[in-house]
Structures are given as C-alpha cells and as structure tokens.
mmCIF file of C-alpha atoms in Angstrom:
data_model
loop_
_atom_site.group_PDB
_atom_site.id
_atom_site.type_symbol
_atom_site.label_atom_id
_atom_site.label_comp_id
_atom_site.label_asym_id
_atom_site.label_seq_id
_atom_site.Cartn_x
_atom_site.Cartn_y
_atom_site.Cartn_z
ATOM 1 C CA MET A 1 -138.796 -69.860 144.336
ATOM 2 C CA GLN A 2 -140.012 -73.411 143.746
ATOM 3 C CA PRO A 3 -139.728 -75.119 140.383
ATOM 4 C CA THR A 4 -143.162 -75.472 138.888
ATOM 5 C CA ILE A 5 -144.851 -76.690 135.672
ATOM 6 C CA THR A 6 -148.000 -74.998 134.508
ATOM 7 C CA TYR A 7 -149.942 -75.450 131.341
ATOM 8 C CA GLY A 8 -151.254 -72.665 129.114
ATOM 9 C CA LEU A 9 -152.070 -71.644 125.610
ATOM 10 C CA ALA A 10 -149.643 -69.511 123.608
ATOM 11 C CA LEU A 11 -151.783 -69.055 120.488
ATOM 12 C CA ARG A 12 -155.437 -68.621 119.804
ATOM 13 C CA ASN A 13 -157.109 -71.888 118.827
ATOM 14 C CA GLN A 14 -154.167 -73.951 120.048
ATOM 15 C CA PRO A 15 -155.494 -77.557 120.262
ATOM 16 C CA LYS A 16 -154.202 -78.260 123.720
ATOM 17 C CA PRO A 17 -152.151 -76.432 126.414
ATOM 18 C CA HIS A 18 -148.379 -76.835 126.461
ATOM 19 C CA PRO A 19 -146.149 -76.823 129.600
ATOM 20 C CA TYR A 20 -144.362 -73.801 130.970
ATOM 21 C CA PHE A 21 -141.315 -74.781 133.145
ATOM 22 C CA HIS A 22 -140.505 -72.196 135.829
ATOM 23 C CA ARG A 23 -137.036 -72.532 137.332
ATOM 24 C CA PRO A 24 -135.574 -69.913 139.627
ATOM 25 C CA LEU A 25 -132.210 -68.473 138.648
ATOM 26 C CA HIS A 26 -130.305 -70.191 141.455
ATOM 27 C CA LEU A 27 -131.370 -73.562 139.969
ATOM 28 C CA LEU A 28 -130.608 -72.593 136.397
ATOM 29 C CA LEU A 29 -127.199 -71.152 137.170
ATOM 30 C CA GLY A 30 -126.150 -73.023 140.295
ATOM 31 C CA GLU A 31 -124.513 -76.027 138.632
ATOM 32 C CA ALA A 32 -122.551 -73.763 136.272
ATOM 33 C CA PHE A 33 -121.254 -71.722 139.170
ATOM 34 C CA GLN A 34 -120.305 -75.005 140.980
ATOM 35 C CA ALA A 35 -118.370 -76.088 137.900
ATOM 36 C CA GLY A 36 -116.289 -72.882 137.966
ATOM 37 C CA PHE A 37 -118.260 -70.577 135.657
ATOM 38 C CA VAL A 38 -118.882 -66.974 136.444
ATOM 39 C CA LEU A 39 -121.135 -64.474 134.700
ATOM 40 C CA ASP A 40 -119.145 -61.575 133.137
ATOM 41 C CA GLY A 41 -122.123 -60.119 131.339
ATOM 42 C CA LEU A 42 -125.895 -59.872 131.847
ATOM 43 C CA GLU A 43 -128.528 -58.140 129.716
ATOM 44 C CA GLU A 44 -132.310 -57.755 130.027
ATOM 45 C CA PRO A 45 -133.331 -56.301 126.722
ATOM 46 C CA ALA A 46 -136.936 -55.000 126.513
ATOM 47 C CA PHE A 47 -139.120 -53.594 123.804
ATOM 48 C CA PRO A 48 -139.437 -49.796 123.728
ATOM 49 C CA SER A 49 -142.837 -48.392 124.885
ATOM 50 C CA ASP A 50 -143.557 -47.205 121.260
ATOM 51 C CA TYR A 51 -142.729 -50.609 119.672
ATOM 52 C CA PRO A 52 -145.427 -51.518 117.054
ATOM 53 C CA ASP A 53 -147.982 -54.160 117.867
ATOM 54 C CA ASN A 54 -148.429 -55.561 114.308
ATOM 55 C CA TYR A 55 -147.827 -59.254 114.951
ATOM 56 C CA LEU A 56 -149.957 -61.904 116.718
ATOM 57 C CA LEU A 57 -147.028 -62.741 119.078
ATOM 58 C CA SER A 58 -145.718 -59.217 119.480
ATOM 59 C CA TRP A 59 -145.369 -57.744 122.935
ATOM 60 C CA GLY A 60 -145.664 -54.313 121.413
ATOM 61 C CA GLY A 61 -145.210 -51.520 123.915
ATOM 62 C CA ASN A 62 -147.573 -53.177 126.433
ATOM 63 C CA PHE A 63 -144.812 -54.781 128.426
ATOM 64 C CA SER A 64 -141.886 -52.365 127.949
ATOM 65 C CA GLN A 65 -140.936 -52.825 131.617
ATOM 66 C CA ILE A 66 -140.859 -56.607 131.471
ATOM 67 C CA PRO A 67 -137.938 -58.065 129.473
ATOM 68 C CA PRO A 68 -138.928 -61.095 127.399
ATOM 69 C CA VAL A 69 -135.451 -62.606 127.716
ATOM 70 C CA LEU A 70 -132.492 -62.649 130.114
ATOM 71 C CA VAL A 71 -129.109 -63.026 128.436
ATOM 72 C CA GLY A 72 -126.043 -63.971 130.434
ATOM 73 C CA ARG A 73 -122.478 -64.514 129.230
ATOM 74 C CA PRO A 74 -120.767 -67.292 131.238
ATOM 75 C CA LYS A 75 -116.978 -67.530 131.489
ATOM 76 C CA LEU A 76 -114.984 -70.383 132.838
ATOM 77 C CA LEU A 77 -112.416 -69.263 135.431
ATOM 78 C CA ALA A 78 -108.951 -70.550 134.729
ATOM 79 C CA ALA A 79 -107.844 -73.160 137.327
#
C-alpha cells in the first residue's frame, strides 16, 4: 500500500538496473476522482494459458492468471 521504488533487470545482460515505481491504485486514480472523473470501464486482459513462449519478453502461458496490464476508461461527470 506504500509507494515504493525498487531496481531490477528487465533483460539479460542489461548494463544496470532500472527503477520500478509501485503506486497503489488509490494514489494513481485518487486525483482523477477528486477532479470529477469516474471509471465507466475496467479491463484486466491476460494471456491464455496456451499462449506461445517464442519471444524473450513473452509471458507465454506461465502467468495466465496475472494480467500484465490494467486498462481503465475514465469519464468526466458533467457538472
């Protein structure tokens, strides 16, 4: 629940770690809600369990229960 910064490697032989910024959803969305936005759509697409693992950065089927992205559609409420 706390904002954190950690460092890690995304690719093999990467020369130095890069930062990962974790922010809980209430911090990412809170200011938008305060400004009058609402979410009228939310998707958590994931790869199917039989997705091919042909690419270096592919999730393949290994993480079919963990969506790699969260997509929200904000809408401004009319005043």
